[in-house]
CSV table of C-alpha atoms in Angstrom, one decimal:
chain,number,residue,atom,x,y,z
D,1,MET,CA,-28.3,-38.7,-25.8
D,2,SER,CA,-28.3,-36.0,-28.0
D,3,ARG,CA,-25.4,-35.9,-30.3
D,4,ARG,CA,-24.6,-32.2,-29.3
D,5,SER,CA,-24.1,-33.1,-26.0
D,6,GLY,CA,-20.7,-31.6,-25.0
D,7,LEU,CA,-17.8,-33.5,-23.6
D,8,ALA,CA,-18.6,-32.0,-20.1
D,9,THR,CA,-21.8,-33.6,-20.2
D,10,ARG,CA,-20.7,-36.9,-21.6
D,11,LEU,CA,-17.9,-37.2,-19.0
D,12,TYR,CA,-20.5,-36.3,-16.1
D,13,GLN,CA,-22.9,-38.8,-17.4
D,14,GLY,CA,-20.2,-41.6,-17.6
D,15,GLU,CA,-20.5,-41.7,-21.7
D,16,ALA,CA,-17.3,-40.4,-22.8
D,17,GLY,CA,-15.7,-44.0,-22.5
D,18,LEU,CA,-12.5,-43.1,-20.8
D,19,ASN,CA,-11.3,-46.2,-19.4
D,20,ILE,CA,-8.9,-44.8,-16.4
D,21,ILE,CA,-9.2,-47.3,-13.6
D,22,GLY,CA,-9.1,-50.2,-16.2
D,23,ARG,CA,-5.8,-49.2,-17.7
D,24,ARG,CA,-4.4,-48.4,-14.1
D,25,ARG,CA,-1.1,-50.8,-14.8
D,26,VAL,CA,-0.5,-48.7,-17.6
D,27,TRP,CA,-0.3,-45.1,-15.2
D,28,PHE,CA,1.5,-47.0,-12.8
D,29,GLY,CA,4.3,-47.8,-15.4
D,30,ILE,CA,4.4,-44.1,-16.4
D,31,ALA,CA,4.7,-42.9,-12.8
D,32,ALA,CA,7.4,-45.3,-11.9
D,33,GLY,CA,9.2,-44.1,-14.9
D,34,LEU,CA,8.9,-40.7,-14.2
D,35,VAL,CA,9.7,-41.4,-10.5
D,36,LEU,CA,12.9,-43.1,-11.9
D,37,ILE,CA,13.9,-40.1,-14.0
D,38,ALA,CA,13.5,-37.8,-11.3
D,39,ILE,CA,15.5,-39.6,-8.7
D,40,LEU,CA,18.2,-39.6,-11.6
D,41,GLY,CA,18.0,-35.9,-12.1
D,42,ILE,CA,18.3,-35.5,-8.0
D,43,SER,CA,21.1,-37.9,-7.9
D,44,ILE,CA,23.3,-37.2,-11.0
D,45,PRO,CA,23.1,-33.6,-11.5
D,46,GLY,CA,21.8,-32.7,-8.0
D,47,PHE,CA,20.4,-29.7,-6.8
D,48,LYS,CA,22.1,-26.4,-7.2
D,49,LEU,CA,21.8,-24.7,-3.9
D,50,GLY,CA,21.8,-21.3,-3.4
D,51,ILE,CA,24.0,-19.3,-0.7
D,52,GLU,CA,21.4,-19.5,1.7
D,53,PHE,CA,21.8,-23.2,2.2
D,54,SER,CA,25.6,-23.8,0.8
D,55,GLY,CA,26.8,-20.5,2.4
D,56,GLY,CA,28.5,-17.6,0.3
D,57,ASN,CA,28.5,-14.1,-0.7
D,58,SER,CA,26.8,-12.1,-3.0
D,59,PHE,CA,28.2,-9.0,-4.9
D,60,GLN,CA,25.6,-6.6,-6.3
D,61,VAL,CA,27.0,-4.0,-9.0
D,62,PRO,CA,25.1,-1.6,-11.1
D,63,ALA,CA,24.6,-3.1,-14.6
D,64,SER,CA,25.9,0.2,-16.1
D,65,VAL,CA,29.4,-1.4,-15.6
D,66,GLY,CA,29.0,-3.7,-18.9
D,67,THR,CA,27.8,-7.0,-19.7
D,68,ILE,CA,27.0,-9.6,-17.2
D,69,THR,CA,30.0,-11.9,-18.9
D,70,HIS,CA,32.3,-9.0,-18.0
D,71,ALA,CA,31.2,-8.5,-14.3
D,72,GLU,CA,31.7,-12.0,-13.8
D,73,GLU,CA,35.3,-11.9,-15.4
D,74,GLN,CA,36.2,-9.1,-13.1
D,75,VAL,CA,35.0,-10.9,-9.9
D,76,ASP,CA,36.8,-14.0,-10.6
D,77,ALA,CA,40.1,-11.9,-11.0
D,78,ALA,CA,39.5,-10.1,-8.0
D,79,LEU,CA,39.0,-13.5,-6.1
D,80,GLY,CA,41.9,-14.8,-7.7
D,81,ASP,CA,44.0,-11.8,-6.4
D,82,LEU,CA,43.3,-12.9,-2.7
D,83,ASP,CA,45.6,-14.7,-0.5
D,84,GLY,CA,45.0,-17.7,-0.5
D,85,GLY,CA,41.5,-17.4,-2.3
D,86,GLU,CA,42.5,-20.0,-5.3
D,87,ALA,CA,39.5,-22.2,-4.1
D,88,ALA,CA,37.0,-18.8,-4.1
D,89,HIS,CA,35.1,-18.7,-7.4
D,90,VAL,CA,31.8,-17.4,-8.7
D,91,VAL,CA,28.9,-19.8,-8.3
D,92,SER,CA,26.3,-17.9,-10.2
D,93,THR,CA,25.0,-14.9,-12.1
D,94,GLN,CA,21.8,-13.4,-12.7
D,95,THR,CA,20.2,-9.9,-13.6
D,96,VAL,CA,17.7,-8.4,-11.3
D,97,ASN,CA,15.6,-5.6,-12.1
D,98,GLY,CA,15.4,-3.4,-8.9
D,99,VAL,CA,13.3,-0.3,-8.1
D,100,GLY,CA,16.6,1.8,-8.3
D,101,GLY,CA,17.4,0.3,-11.7
D,102,SER,CA,18.7,-2.9,-13.0
D,103,PHE,CA,22.0,-4.8,-11.2
D,104,TYR,CA,24.1,-7.9,-11.4
D,105,GLU,CA,24.1,-10.2,-8.5
D,106,LEU,CA,26.9,-12.6,-8.4
D,107,ARG,CA,27.4,-15.4,-5.9
D,108,THR,CA,30.6,-16.6,-4.8
D,109,THR,CA,31.8,-19.2,-2.4
D,110,GLU,CA,32.0,-18.3,1.3
D,111,LEU,CA,34.6,-15.6,2.3
D,112,ASN,CA,35.3,-14.0,5.5
D,113,THR,CA,35.0,-10.2,6.2
D,114,GLN,CA,38.5,-9.3,5.2
D,115,GLN,CA,38.4,-11.3,2.0
D,116,SER,CA,35.0,-9.6,1.1
D,117,ASN,CA,36.1,-6.0,1.8
D,118,GLU,CA,39.2,-6.6,-0.6
D,119,VAL,CA,37.0,-8.0,-3.2
D,120,GLN,CA,34.8,-4.9,-2.9
D,121,ALA,CA,37.8,-2.3,-3.1
D,122,ASP,CA,39.1,-4.1,-6.3
D,123,LEU,CA,36.0,-4.3,-8.0
D,124,ALA,CA,35.2,-0.5,-7.3
D,125,GLN,CA,38.8,0.0,-8.9
D,126,LYS,CA,38.3,-2.1,-12.0
D,127,PHE,CA,34.7,-1.1,-12.7
D,128,GLY,CA,35.9,3.0,-12.0
D,129,ILE,CA,32.8,3.1,-9.5
D,130,ALA,CA,32.4,4.1,-5.5
D,131,GLU,CA,32.7,1.0,-3.3
D,132,ASP,CA,29.3,1.9,-1.7
D,133,GLN,CA,27.6,1.4,-5.1
D,134,ILE,CA,28.9,-2.7,-4.5
D,135,SER,CA,26.8,-4.1,-2.0
D,136,ILE,CA,27.7,-7.3,-0.1
D,137,ASN,CA,25.9,-9.8,1.4
D,138,GLN,CA,27.3,-12.7,3.6
D,139,VAL,CA,25.3,-15.8,4.5
D,140,SER,CA,26.1,-18.8,6.6
D,141,ALA,CA,25.2,-22.3,5.6
D,142,ALA,CA,23.8,-22.8,9.1
D,143,TRP,CA,20.8,-20.7,8.2
D,144,GLY,CA,19.9,-23.1,5.4
D,145,ASP,CA,20.3,-25.7,7.7
D,146,GLN,CA,17.7,-24.3,10.0
D,147,VAL,CA,15.2,-23.7,6.9
D,148,THR,CA,15.7,-27.2,5.9
D,149,GLU,CA,15.1,-28.6,9.3
D,150,ARG,CA,12.1,-26.7,9.7
D,151,ALA,CA,10.5,-27.2,6.3
D,152,LEU,CA,10.8,-30.9,7.1
D,153,LEU,CA,9.3,-30.7,10.3
D,154,GLY,CA,6.3,-28.7,8.6
D,155,LEU,CA,6.1,-31.4,5.8
D,156,VAL,CA,5.9,-34.4,8.7
D,157,VAL,CA,3.2,-32.2,10.5
D,158,PHE,CA,1.5,-31.5,7.5
D,159,VAL,CA,1.1,-35.1,6.4
D,160,VAL,CA,-0.1,-36.4,10.0
D,161,LEU,CA,-3.1,-33.9,9.8
D,162,VAL,CA,-3.7,-34.8,6.6
D,163,MET,CA,-3.6,-38.6,7.0
D,164,ILE,CA,-6.1,-38.1,10.4
D,165,TYR,CA,-8.3,-35.6,8.4
D,166,LEU,CA,-8.7,-38.2,5.3
D,167,ILE,CA,-9.5,-41.5,8.0
D,168,LEU,CA,-12.0,-39.2,9.8
D,169,ARG,CA,-13.8,-37.8,6.6
D,170,PHE,CA,-13.3,-41.2,4.3
D,171,GLU,CA,-11.4,-44.3,5.3
D,172,TRP,CA,-7.8,-45.2,5.5
D,173,ARG,CA,-7.3,-46.7,2.2
D,174,MET,CA,-8.2,-43.1,0.9
D,175,ALA,CA,-5.8,-41.7,3.4
D,176,VAL,CA,-2.9,-43.8,2.1
D,177,ALA,CA,-3.8,-43.1,-1.9
D,178,ALA,CA,-3.8,-39.7,-1.2
D,179,VAL,CA,-0.5,-39.3,0.7
D,180,SER,CA,1.2,-41.6,-1.9
D,181,SER,CA,-0.4,-38.9,-4.5
D,182,LEU,CA,1.4,-36.0,-2.7
D,183,PHE,CA,5.0,-37.7,-2.4
D,184,LEU,CA,4.7,-38.4,-6.1
D,185,ASN,CA,3.9,-34.7,-6.5
D,186,LEU,CA,6.8,-33.9,-4.7
D,187,VAL,CA,9.3,-36.5,-6.0
D,188,LEU,CA,8.4,-35.3,-9.7
D,189,THR,CA,8.4,-31.5,-8.9
D,190,ALA,CA,12.0,-31.8,-7.3
D,191,GLY,CA,13.3,-33.9,-9.8
D,192,ILE,CA,12.4,-31.5,-12.9
D,193,TYR,CA,13.4,-28.8,-10.7
D,194,ALA,CA,16.8,-30.5,-10.2
D,195,LEU,CA,17.0,-31.0,-13.7
D,196,VAL,CA,16.4,-27.5,-15.0
D,197,GLY,CA,19.0,-26.4,-12.7
D,198,PHE,CA,17.5,-23.4,-11.0
D,199,GLU,CA,18.8,-22.7,-7.4
D,200,VAL,CA,17.3,-23.9,-4.3
D,201,THR,CA,16.4,-20.8,-2.3
D,202,PRO,CA,13.8,-20.1,0.9
D,203,SER,CA,11.3,-19.2,-2.2
D,204,THR,CA,11.5,-22.9,-3.4
D,205,ILE,CA,10.8,-24.3,0.1
D,206,VAL,CA,7.9,-22.2,0.6
D,207,GLY,CA,6.7,-23.2,-3.3
D,208,PHE,CA,7.3,-26.8,-2.0
D,209,LEU,CA,4.9,-26.5,0.8
D,210,THR,CA,2.4,-24.8,-1.1
D,211,ILE,CA,1.9,-27.0,-3.9
D,212,LEU,CA,0.8,-30.0,-1.0
D,213,GLY,CA,-2.3,-28.0,-0.1
D,214,PHE,CA,-3.6,-27.8,-3.9
D,215,ALA,CA,-2.6,-31.5,-4.9
D,216,LEU,CA,-4.6,-32.3,-1.7
D,217,TYR,CA,-7.8,-30.1,-2.6
D,218,ASP,CA,-7.7,-31.7,-5.8
D,219,VAL,CA,-7.4,-35.4,-4.5
D,220,VAL,CA,-10.3,-34.8,-2.1
D,221,VAL,CA,-12.8,-33.4,-4.7
D,222,VAL,CA,-12.0,-36.7,-6.8
D,223,PHE,CA,-12.5,-38.9,-3.3
D,224,ASP,CA,-15.6,-36.9,-2.4
D,225,LYS,CA,-17.3,-38.1,-5.8
D,226,VAL,CA,-16.0,-41.6,-5.4
D,227,GLN,CA,-17.7,-41.8,-2.0
D,228,GLU,CA,-20.6,-40.7,-3.3
D,229,ASN,CA,-20.7,-43.0,-6.5
D,230,THR,CA,-19.9,-46.4,-4.1
D,231,ARG,CA,-21.9,-45.9,-1.3
D,232,GLY,CA,-24.1,-48.7,-0.8
D,233,ILE,CA,-22.2,-50.5,-3.8
D,234,THR,CA,-22.0,-54.1,-2.5
D,235,ALA,CA,-26.1,-53.9,-2.5
D,236,SER,CA,-26.0,-53.3,-6.1
D,237,GLY,CA,-25.4,-56.0,-8.6
D,238,THR,CA,-24.9,-54.1,-11.9
D,239,GLN,CA,-21.5,-52.1,-10.7
D,240,THR,CA,-18.2,-53.0,-9.4
D,241,TYR,CA,-16.4,-50.6,-7.2
D,242,SER,CA,-13.9,-49.9,-9.6
D,243,GLU,CA,-16.4,-49.1,-12.4
D,244,ALA,CA,-18.1,-46.4,-10.0
D,245,ALA,CA,-14.7,-44.9,-9.3
D,246,ASN,CA,-14.1,-44.7,-12.9
D,247,LEU,CA,-17.3,-42.9,-13.4
D,248,ALA,CA,-16.4,-40.7,-10.3
D,249,ILE,CA,-13.1,-39.7,-12.4
D,250,ASN,CA,-15.3,-38.9,-15.5
D,251,GLN,CA,-17.7,-36.8,-13.7
D,252,THR,CA,-14.9,-34.7,-11.9
D,253,LEU,CA,-12.4,-34.6,-15.1
D,254,MET,CA,-13.7,-31.6,-16.4
D,255,ARG,CA,-13.8,-30.0,-12.9
D,256,SER,CA,-10.4,-30.9,-12.2
D,257,ILE,CA,-8.9,-29.6,-15.4
D,258,ASN,CA,-10.7,-26.2,-15.2
D,259,THR,CA,-9.4,-25.7,-11.6
D,260,GLY,CA,-5.8,-26.4,-12.9
D,261,LEU,CA,-6.0,-24.1,-15.8
D,262,VAL,CA,-7.3,-21.6,-13.9
D,263,ALA,CA,-4.6,-22.0,-11.2
D,264,LEU,CA,-1.9,-22.2,-13.5
D,265,LEU,CA,-2.6,-19.0,-15.8
D,266,PRO,CA,-1.3,-16.7,-13.1
D,267,VAL,CA,1.3,-19.0,-11.8
D,268,GLY,CA,2.6,-19.4,-15.9
D,269,GLY,CA,2.3,-15.4,-16.1
D,270,LEU,CA,4.6,-15.2,-12.8
D,271,LEU,CA,7.3,-17.7,-14.5
D,272,PHE,CA,7.4,-16.6,-18.0
D,273,ILE,CA,6.5,-12.8,-18.2
D,274,GLY,CA,7.6,-11.7,-14.9
D,275,ALA,CA,11.2,-14.0,-14.8
D,276,GLY,CA,11.4,-14.6,-18.6
D,277,LEU,CA,10.7,-11.5,-20.1
D,278,LEU,CA,10.9,-9.0,-17.5
D,279,GLY,CA,13.9,-10.3,-15.7
D,280,ALA,CA,12.9,-10.7,-12.1
D,281,GLY,CA,15.1,-13.5,-11.3
D,282,THR,CA,13.9,-13.8,-7.9
D,283,LEU,CA,10.6,-14.7,-8.8
D,284,GLU,CA,11.7,-18.0,-11.2
D,285,ASP,CA,12.3,-20.2,-8.2
D,286,LEU,CA,9.2,-20.0,-6.8
D,287,GLY,CA,7.4,-19.8,-10.0
D,288,LEU,CA,8.8,-22.7,-11.5
D,289,VAL,CA,8.0,-25.1,-8.5
D,290,LEU,CA,4.1,-23.5,-8.4
D,291,PHE,CA,3.8,-24.3,-12.2
D,292,LEU,CA,5.3,-27.8,-11.9
D,293,GLY,CA,3.4,-28.6,-8.7
D,294,MET,CA,0.1,-27.7,-9.6
D,295,GLY,CA,0.3,-29.2,-13.2
D,296,ILE,CA,1.7,-32.8,-11.7
D,297,ALA,CA,-1.2,-32.5,-9.2
D,298,VAL,CA,-3.8,-32.4,-11.8
D,299,TYR,CA,-2.2,-35.6,-13.3
D,300,SER,CA,-1.5,-37.6,-9.9
D,301,SER,CA,-5.4,-36.9,-8.6
D,302,ILE,CA,-6.7,-38.6,-11.8
D,303,PHE,CA,-4.2,-41.1,-13.1
D,304,PHE,CA,-2.6,-42.1,-9.5
D,305,ALA,CA,-4.6,-41.7,-6.7
D,306,THR,CA,-7.7,-43.1,-7.4
D,307,PRO,CA,-6.1,-46.1,-9.1
D,308,VAL,CA,-4.2,-46.6,-6.2
D,309,LEU,CA,-7.4,-46.6,-4.2
D,310,THR,CA,-9.1,-49.0,-6.1
D,311,LEU,CA,-6.2,-51.2,-6.1
D,312,LEU,CA,-6.3,-51.1,-2.1
D,313,LYS,CA,-9.9,-51.8,-2.3
D,314,ASP,CA,-9.7,-54.7,-4.6
D,315,TYR,CA,-7.8,-56.3,-1.3
D,316,GLU,CA,-10.8,-55.9,0.9
D,317,PRO,CA,-12.6,-59.0,1.2
D,318,ARG,CA,-16.3,-57.7,1.1
D,319,ILE,CA,-15.2,-55.7,-2.5
D,320,GLN,CA,-13.9,-59.1,-3.6
D,321,THR,CA,-17.2,-61.0,-2.8
D,322,HIS,CA,-19.0,-58.4,-4.8
D,323,THR,CA,-16.9,-57.8,-7.7
D,324,LYS,CA,-17.0,-61.9,-8.4
D,325,ARG,CA,-21.0,-61.7,-8.0
D,326,VAL,CA,-21.4,-59.1,-10.2
D,327,LEU,CA,-19.0,-60.6,-13.3
D,328,ALA,CA,-20.7,-64.1,-12.7
D,329,ARG,CA,-24.1,-62.3,-13.0
D,330,ARG,CA,-22.6,-60.9,-16.3
D,331,SER,CA,-21.3,-64.4,-17.6
D,332,THR,CA,-24.4,-66.3,-17.3
D,333,GLY,CA,-26.1,-63.6,-19.2
D,334,GLY,CA,-28.3,-62.7,-16.3
D,335,GLY,CA,-31.3,-59.9,-16.7
D,336,ARG,CA,-31.3,-60.4,-20.7
D,337,PRO,CA,-34.7,-60.3,-22.4
D,338,ALA,CA,-36.0,-63.8,-24.1
D,339,SER,CA,-35.2,-62.5,-27.3
D,340,GLY,CA,-31.3,-62.4,-26.6
D,341,ALA,CA,-30.7,-58.8,-27.1
D,342,ARG,CA,-29.0,-56.9,-24.7
D,343,ARG,CA,-31.2,-54.0,-23.1
D,344,PRO,CA,-29.4,-50.4,-23.2
D,345,ALA,CA,-26.4,-50.5,-21.1
D,346,ALA,CA,-25.1,-48.3,-18.3
D,347,ARG,CA,-21.7,-47.3,-19.5
D,348,THR,CA,-19.1,-47.0,-16.5
D,349,GLY,CA,-16.1,-46.3,-19.0
D,350,GLU,CA,-14.7,-49.8,-18.2
D,351,GLU,CA,-17.1,-52.5,-19.3
D,352,THR,CA,-20.9,-52.7,-20.6
D,353,VAL,CA,-23.1,-53.5,-17.7
D,354,ASP,CA,-27.0,-54.8,-18.1
D,355,ASP,CA,-29.4,-52.6,-16.8
D,356,ASP,CA,-31.2,-55.1,-14.9
D,357,THR,CA,-34.2,-53.0,-13.9
D,358,ALA,CA,-36.5,-53.5,-16.6
D,359,PRO,CA,-39.0,-56.6,-16.3
D,360,SER,CA,-37.6,-59.8,-17.8
D,361,GLY,CA,-39.6,-61.7,-20.3
D,362,PRO,CA,-40.6,-65.4,-19.9
D,363,THR,CA,-37.8,-68.2,-20.7
D,364,ASP,CA,-38.2,-70.5,-23.4
D,365,GLU,CA,-39.9,-73.4,-21.1
D,366,GLU,CA,-42.3,-70.8,-19.8
D,367,ALA,CA,-43.5,-69.7,-23.6
D,368,ALA,CA,-43.7,-73.6,-24.5
D,369,ALA,CA,-45.9,-74.2,-21.9
D,370,LEU,CA,-48.2,-70.8,-22.5
D,371,ALA,CA,-48.4,-71.9,-26.3
D,372,GLY,CA,-49.6,-75.2,-25.6
D,373,ALA,CA,-52.5,-74.2,-23.2
D,374,ALA,CA,-53.8,-71.5,-25.2
D,375,PRO,CA,-57.1,-72.0,-27.4
D,376,LYS,CA,-56.9,-72.2,-31.0
D,377,VAL,CA,-58.6,-70.2,-33.4
D,378,GLY,CA,-62.3,-71.1,-33.5
D,379,ALA,CA,-62.4,-73.2,-30.6
D,380,ARG,CA,-65.3,-72.9,-28.0
D,381,PRO,CA,-64.1,-71.8,-24.3
D,382,ALA,CA,-63.5,-75.1,-22.6
D,383,GLY,CA,-65.8,-74.5,-19.6
D,384,LYS,CA,-69.1,-73.3,-21.4
D,385,ARG,CA,-69.6,-75.9,-24.4
D,386,SER,CA,-73.0,-75.3,-26.2
D,387,SER,CA,-75.8,-78.1,-26.3
D,388,GLY,CA,-76.1,-77.8,-29.9
D,389,ALA,CA,-79.1,-75.4,-30.2
D,390,ARG,CA,-79.2,-71.8,-31.2
D,391,GLY,CA,-80.0,-69.3,-28.7
D,392,GLY,CA,-78.8,-71.5,-25.9
D,393,ARG,CA,-81.9,-73.5,-26.0
D,394,PRO,CA,-82.2,-77.2,-25.7
D,395,GLY,CA,-82.0,-79.3,-29.0
D,396,GLY,CA,-84.2,-81.8,-30.1
D,397,GLY,CA,-82.5,-85.3,-29.4
D,398,GLY,CA,-79.0,-84.3,-29.8
D,399,GLY,CA,-77.7,-83.1,-26.4
D,400,SER,CA,-76.3,-85.2,-24.1
D,401,ARG,CA,-77.3,-84.9,-20.6
D,402,PRO,CA,-74.6,-84.7,-17.4
D,403,SER,CA,-74.0,-88.3,-16.4
D,404,GLY,CA,-75.5,-87.7,-13.1
D,405,ALA,CA,-79.1,-86.2,-14.2
D,406,LYS,CA,-82.2,-88.0,-13.9
D,407,ARG,CA,-85.3,-88.2,-16.5
D,408,ARG,CA,-88.4,-86.3,-15.3
């Protein structure tokens, strides 16, 4: 292979030396640590539920009233003036850039209709604007419960359909590995989302369901190459199932990275430019979920899904027998030339495998036998001894006749 070959070419031909399957315990340990952090993030700080899920009210006031801190202070004061409104408080604030101009959206705990109208009138007086310039939205927590229930139902249906498809397309072990990768993707994305502190909105739920499709696509691409490389693997004596799967990862690694980058670029623009620079707060929840989910999907399809698959395959008796046969053949030095030098090996990213396709030389015993049977330099052929005369004529007196010949 030329030294000028690019990384993509060397990866595809299995010459980059990336031993991913051989270090699967490392990847499992990293995944376990990340899952633990995600669970702690979900449990300790918890999700910051939006009013769609927790219930509450939102007041939208023009940004011309002053800073967002000043607006939040005035809303807190108006809530404190309510009868029995000691428990009412502002939950979150954000700046929204709309078509008609910028405004502040201040979300509070749930209020009844009378309390909402009182806060609206009080804010109009404090800010010196008309009441119709302040918009009020009231959302019940029951609506968020319905959204959550339907999202969970959609997740169950999706997983069942994925299992059926993968079992029919590949096998049940690949289905288990793929679904495990999907759940890892969900847990890690949810944990990071909780740690960041963004509100959970209906857009967040939509984002979670969207990343499942992307994660499944990446896993199927890798598994399709694994199936191609391992078809009839037990008939071969030079490569184990894990080595063939590792080669498949090397061959699809650049494709997975390129696909992930192409998908992350527009999502990153949505998150960092739309929500960060332009202040479109309604896009940050969706953008963050998609960005995290797609990035983790690339990681999980390479460093988790395929290692889980090889772990499950190692428990299959047929694969166990094949692996033992390949390793036993290597330990005895089978297929080596008589000189003892190893032939060029087919690198699989995990171990060096002898190429047994070349013809093997004679053994030491055969070479010794051939050496003893070979004629010495200057010796006549054994079956055509001369009678001693030149030209092949009978010589005088010196030649011996065959034992059974008679004189004439």
